[in-house]
Short mmCIF file of C-alpha atoms in Angstrom, two decimals:
data_model
loop_
_atom_site.label_atom_id
_atom_site.label_comp_id
_atom_site.label_asym_id
_atom_site.label_seq_id
_atom_site.Cartn_x
_atom_site.Cartn_y
_atom_site.Cartn_z
CA MET C 18 30.68 -31.35 4.61
CA ALA C 19 31.64 -35.03 4.41
CA HIS C 20 31.01 -35.26 0.67
CA PRO C 21 33.88 -33.00 -0.43
CA ALA C 22 36.29 -34.93 1.76
CA ARG C 23 35.10 -38.22 0.29
CA HIS C 24 35.33 -36.76 -3.19
CA SER C 25 38.85 -35.48 -2.53
CA ALA C 26 39.81 -38.90 -1.20
CA MET C 27 38.50 -40.53 -4.35
CA VAL C 28 40.38 -38.03 -6.48
CA SER C 29 43.60 -38.68 -4.57
CA VAL C 30 43.17 -42.42 -4.96
CA SER C 31 42.49 -42.07 -8.66
CA ASN C 32 45.46 -39.74 -9.04
CA SER C 33 47.73 -42.16 -7.20
CA ALA C 34 46.47 -45.01 -9.39
CA ALA C 35 47.10 -42.91 -12.47
CA ASN C 36 50.57 -42.06 -11.24
CA GLN C 37 51.29 -45.74 -10.64
CA SER C 38 50.06 -46.64 -14.12
CA ASN C 39 52.18 -43.87 -15.66
CA ALA C 40 55.18 -45.00 -13.65
CA SER C 41 54.66 -48.58 -14.78
CA ASP C 42 54.37 -47.39 -18.39
CA LYS C 43 57.62 -45.48 -18.04
CA GLN C 44 59.35 -48.53 -16.58
CA GLN C 45 58.35 -50.84 -19.46
CA PRO C 46 60.87 -49.65 -22.07
CA PRO C 47 63.91 -50.39 -19.85
CA GLN C 48 62.54 -53.89 -19.26
CA GLN C 49 62.16 -54.38 -23.00
CA ILE C 50 65.66 -53.06 -23.63
CA GLN C 51 67.04 -55.37 -20.96
CA HIS C 52 65.17 -58.29 -22.52
CA ILE C 53 66.59 -57.47 -25.95
CA ALA C 54 70.08 -57.15 -24.50
CA ASN C 55 69.76 -60.54 -22.85
CA THR C 56 68.90 -62.19 -26.18
CA GLY C 57 72.12 -61.00 -27.90
CA LEU C 58 75.42 -62.81 -28.36
CA ARG C 59 76.50 -64.98 -25.49
CA VAL C 60 79.64 -63.96 -23.65
CA PRO C 61 81.59 -66.36 -21.40
CA SER C 62 81.39 -65.83 -17.67
CA ASN C 63 84.99 -64.57 -17.59
CA ARG C 64 84.12 -61.94 -20.24
CA LYS C 65 86.90 -63.19 -22.56
CA THR C 66 86.41 -64.08 -26.22
CA ILE C 67 88.61 -65.70 -28.85
CA TYR C 68 90.19 -62.31 -29.51
CA ASP C 69 91.62 -62.29 -25.99
CA ARG C 70 93.62 -65.47 -26.52
CA HIS C 71 97.36 -65.38 -27.09
CA LEU C 72 98.34 -66.01 -30.71
CA ASN C 73 100.81 -68.71 -29.69
CA ARG C 74 98.23 -70.62 -27.67
CA SER C 75 97.07 -72.72 -30.64
CA ARG C 76 100.46 -72.87 -32.33
CA ASN C 77 100.78 -76.66 -32.19
CA ALA C 78 97.05 -77.38 -32.32
CA GLU C 79 95.48 -79.10 -35.32
CA SER C 80 92.03 -78.43 -36.70
CA SER C 81 89.54 -81.19 -37.37
CA ARG C 82 89.60 -82.38 -40.97
CA ALA C 83 85.85 -82.94 -40.86
CA SER C 84 85.29 -79.31 -39.84
CA PHE C 85 87.68 -78.10 -42.52
CA ALA C 86 85.99 -80.25 -45.18
CA PHE C 87 82.56 -78.89 -44.25
CA LEU C 88 83.66 -75.25 -44.17
CA PHE C 89 85.61 -75.44 -47.42
CA ALA C 90 82.75 -77.22 -49.19
CA GLU C 91 80.45 -74.39 -48.12
CA MET C 92 82.98 -71.86 -49.42
CA VAL C 93 83.08 -73.60 -52.80
CA THR C 94 79.28 -73.71 -52.90
CA TYR C 95 79.10 -70.01 -52.08
CA ALA C 96 81.66 -69.15 -54.77
CA GLN C 97 79.80 -71.29 -57.31
CA ARG C 98 76.72 -69.08 -57.23
CA ARG C 99 76.18 -66.98 -60.35
CA VAL C 100 79.47 -67.90 -62.03
CA THR C 101 79.89 -67.95 -65.80
CA GLY C 102 82.44 -70.76 -65.99
CA ILE C 103 85.36 -72.58 -64.44
CA GLN C 104 87.71 -69.60 -64.69
CA ASP C 105 85.21 -67.38 -62.92
CA LEU C 106 84.82 -69.94 -60.12
CA GLU C 107 88.58 -70.28 -59.68
CA LYS C 108 88.89 -66.49 -59.65
CA ARG C 109 86.40 -66.27 -56.79
CA LEU C 110 88.22 -68.95 -54.82
CA ASN C 111 91.45 -67.05 -55.42
CA GLU C 112 89.87 -63.87 -54.09
CA GLN C 113 88.73 -65.72 -50.97
CA GLY C 114 92.24 -66.93 -50.22
CA TYR C 115 94.05 -63.64 -50.90
CA PRO C 116 93.18 -61.81 -47.62
CA LEU C 117 93.96 -64.98 -45.69
CA GLY C 118 97.48 -64.94 -47.13
CA LEU C 119 98.03 -61.38 -45.90
CA ARG C 120 97.01 -62.33 -42.36
CA LEU C 121 98.93 -65.59 -42.34
CA LEU C 122 102.10 -63.71 -43.24
CA ASP C 123 101.76 -61.48 -40.18
CA LEU C 124 100.92 -64.47 -37.97
CA LEU C 125 103.87 -66.46 -39.30
CA TYR C 126 106.36 -63.69 -38.61
CA TYR C 127 104.87 -62.92 -35.22
CA ARG C 128 105.28 -66.52 -34.10
CA THR C 129 108.76 -66.71 -35.58
CA ILE C 130 109.85 -63.53 -33.78
CA THR C 131 108.38 -64.61 -30.44
CA SER C 132 109.98 -68.05 -30.67
CA SER C 133 113.38 -66.60 -31.60
CA THR C 134 113.11 -64.07 -28.78
CA SER C 135 112.25 -66.72 -26.21
CA SER C 136 115.07 -68.98 -27.41
CA SER C 137 117.59 -66.15 -27.25
CA ILE C 138 116.48 -65.29 -23.72
CA SER C 139 116.73 -68.91 -22.61
CA SER C 140 120.20 -69.28 -24.15
CA SER C 141 121.28 -65.81 -22.93
CA SER C 142 122.78 -64.98 -26.32
CA THR C 143 122.45 -61.68 -28.13
CA SER C 144 123.46 -63.03 -31.54
CA ALA C 145 119.96 -64.30 -32.39
CA ALA C 146 118.08 -61.61 -34.30
CA PRO C 147 114.44 -61.66 -35.37
CA PRO C 148 113.98 -62.68 -39.01
CA ASN C 149 113.42 -60.01 -41.63
CA ARG C 150 111.04 -60.18 -44.52
CA PRO C 151 112.68 -61.51 -47.70
CA LEU C 152 114.14 -59.08 -50.23
CA ARG C 153 114.87 -61.60 -52.97
CA ILE C 154 112.61 -64.05 -54.79
CA LEU C 155 114.25 -67.28 -53.63
CA PRO C 156 114.01 -66.50 -49.88
CA LEU C 157 110.35 -65.62 -50.42
CA LEU C 158 109.64 -68.89 -52.23
CA HIS C 159 111.49 -70.88 -49.57
CA LEU C 160 109.33 -69.15 -46.97
CA ILE C 161 106.20 -70.27 -48.84
CA HIS C 162 107.52 -73.75 -49.63
CA GLY C 163 108.54 -74.46 -46.03
CA PRO C 164 107.16 -72.48 -43.05
CA LEU C 165 103.92 -71.36 -44.69
CA TRP C 166 103.09 -74.86 -45.96
CA ARG C 167 103.84 -76.31 -42.52
CA LEU C 168 101.58 -73.72 -40.93
CA LEU C 169 98.73 -74.64 -43.28
CA PHE C 170 99.17 -78.37 -43.91
CA ASN C 171 101.69 -79.52 -41.28
CA ARG C 172 104.24 -80.45 -43.96
CA PRO C 173 106.37 -78.68 -46.58
CA ALA C 174 105.47 -78.54 -50.25
CA ASP C 175 106.77 -81.34 -52.45
CA ALA C 176 108.84 -79.35 -54.96
CA LEU C 177 110.02 -75.87 -55.90
CA GLU C 178 111.18 -75.27 -59.47
CA HIS C 179 112.21 -72.41 -61.73
CA SER C 180 111.19 -72.15 -65.36
CA VAL C 181 114.02 -73.20 -67.69
CA SER C 182 112.60 -71.27 -70.62
CA PRO C 183 114.54 -68.06 -71.36
CA ASP C 184 111.26 -66.41 -72.37
CA THR C 185 109.72 -66.82 -68.90
CA PRO C 186 112.41 -66.14 -66.28
CA ASN C 187 109.75 -64.71 -63.97
CA GLU C 188 107.88 -68.02 -63.56
CA TYR C 189 108.34 -70.36 -60.61
CA MET C 190 106.42 -73.52 -59.72
CA ILE C 191 105.45 -74.93 -56.33
CA THR C 192 104.25 -78.54 -56.45
CA ASP C 193 101.84 -80.26 -54.08
CA ASN C 194 101.28 -83.93 -54.88
CA ASP C 195 98.14 -84.26 -52.76
CA PRO C 196 96.47 -80.91 -51.93
CA LEU C 197 94.29 -81.13 -48.85
CA VAL C 198 91.73 -78.71 -50.29
CA ASN C 199 90.95 -81.13 -53.14
CA THR C 200 90.65 -84.22 -50.97
CA TYR C 201 86.99 -83.76 -50.02
CA ILE C 202 85.74 -82.04 -53.19
CA SER C 203 83.91 -84.11 -55.81
CA VAL C 204 84.33 -82.51 -59.24
CA PRO C 205 81.84 -83.52 -61.97
CA LYS C 206 83.11 -84.75 -65.32
CA GLU C 207 81.95 -81.66 -67.20
CA MET C 208 84.13 -79.56 -64.86
CA SER C 209 87.21 -81.79 -64.91
CA MET C 210 89.49 -78.79 -65.47
CA LEU C 211 88.39 -77.20 -62.19
CA ASN C 212 91.01 -77.06 -59.45
CA CYS C 213 89.74 -75.84 -56.09
CA ALA C 214 93.35 -75.34 -55.02
CA ALA C 215 92.89 -71.89 -56.55
CA PHE C 216 92.03 -70.98 -52.96
CA VAL C 217 95.60 -71.87 -51.93
CA ALA C 218 96.89 -69.95 -54.96
CA GLY C 219 95.13 -66.90 -53.56
CA ILE C 220 96.86 -67.44 -50.21
CA ILE C 221 100.25 -67.59 -51.96
CA GLU C 222 99.44 -64.44 -53.90
CA GLY C 223 98.49 -62.64 -50.70
CA VAL C 224 101.79 -63.63 -49.07
CA CYS C 225 103.74 -62.39 -52.10
CA ASP C 226 101.94 -59.05 -52.16
CA GLY C 227 102.32 -58.72 -48.39
CA CYS C 228 106.09 -59.05 -48.79
CA GLY C 229 106.14 -56.48 -51.60
CA PHE C 230 106.41 -58.92 -54.53
CA GLU C 231 103.80 -58.29 -57.19
CA ALA C 232 102.75 -61.70 -58.49
CA LYS C 233 99.95 -63.64 -60.11
CA VAL C 234 99.45 -67.21 -58.87
CA THR C 235 97.32 -69.88 -60.55
CA ALA C 236 96.69 -73.56 -59.80
CA HIS C 237 96.96 -76.21 -62.54
CA ASN C 238 96.18 -79.93 -62.62
CA GLN C 239 99.21 -82.09 -63.44
CA PRO C 240 98.16 -85.65 -62.49
CA THR C 241 100.47 -88.65 -62.57
CA GLU C 242 99.89 -92.36 -62.05
CA MET C 243 101.13 -92.16 -58.48
CA TRP C 244 99.59 -88.77 -57.68
CA PRO C 245 96.28 -88.27 -59.54
CA GLY C 246 95.59 -85.03 -57.65
CA ARG C 247 98.99 -83.45 -58.24
CA THR C 248 98.76 -79.66 -58.49
CA ILE C 249 101.31 -77.10 -59.63
CA PHE C 250 101.05 -73.51 -58.42
CA LEU C 251 102.46 -71.25 -61.11
CA VAL C 252 103.87 -68.01 -59.68
CA ARG C 253 104.43 -65.20 -62.20
CA PHE C 254 106.24 -62.17 -60.83
CA GLY C 255 105.76 -58.70 -62.27
CA GLU C 256 108.33 -56.77 -64.28
CA SER C 257 109.06 -54.40 -61.41
CA VAL C 258 109.96 -57.37 -59.20
CA MET C 259 112.35 -58.77 -61.79
CA GLU C 260 114.03 -55.38 -62.25
CA ARG C 261 114.50 -55.07 -58.49
CA GLU C 262 115.87 -58.62 -58.43
CA LYS C 263 118.59 -57.66 -60.92
CA VAL C 264 119.53 -54.56 -58.92
CA LEU C 265 119.79 -56.52 -55.67
CA GLU C 266 121.80 -59.24 -57.38
CA ARG C 267 124.34 -56.69 -58.64
CA ALA C 268 124.52 -55.21 -55.15
CA GLY C 269 125.27 -58.64 -53.68
CA ILE C 270 122.18 -58.70 -51.44
CA LYS C 271 120.84 -62.17 -50.78
#
């Protein structure tokens, strides 16, 4: 009579051991998932990332030139892969700068609006209105020549000119005597025509398109004895932009 009880006890022990092993097997996947989750991206203790910062927080901050030189050199190296020539390389640099121009335009106007709003509140005047996007070519070019250049390089561009040729009334030129993007780039002799400021030309083109001005922007080397790295950004506006310019001029809109 004792044997069945002993046998049943052994069965119950084995069953409990099996249940424990099955339970431990079932608990392993959550531990693995938790381990995988812990090896992901690190999040600060306050659970805030760079996207939670206010856009005006770094308004007056300056980036390290060493960091910029390293990042831009890597961008040029990346764009140089599988290119057929200098024009192809400059085209890729232009394409890299184009989306940045679209975003910089929004950032520039956001900061301008917030600063004008805060100044109007502090002065208790209702006459100050937020700036509107330019409707004419000259206000757009002054926006690029001044505020945009200060946002990028902490100084305005060196010159803004209009083509004097009657055959090319749609061409404007923005001059930078010492482009920052070319300062830390060593160009070989066989590629002397290369101008890495095509990246900045893409930024200008993105700003123009973001404001509704169809344009094609290219960067050209125009060295002088005083400024060997002098670069001219040639801005060519489309026919639709020039037709709209004539209509707005007749209407007296500035």
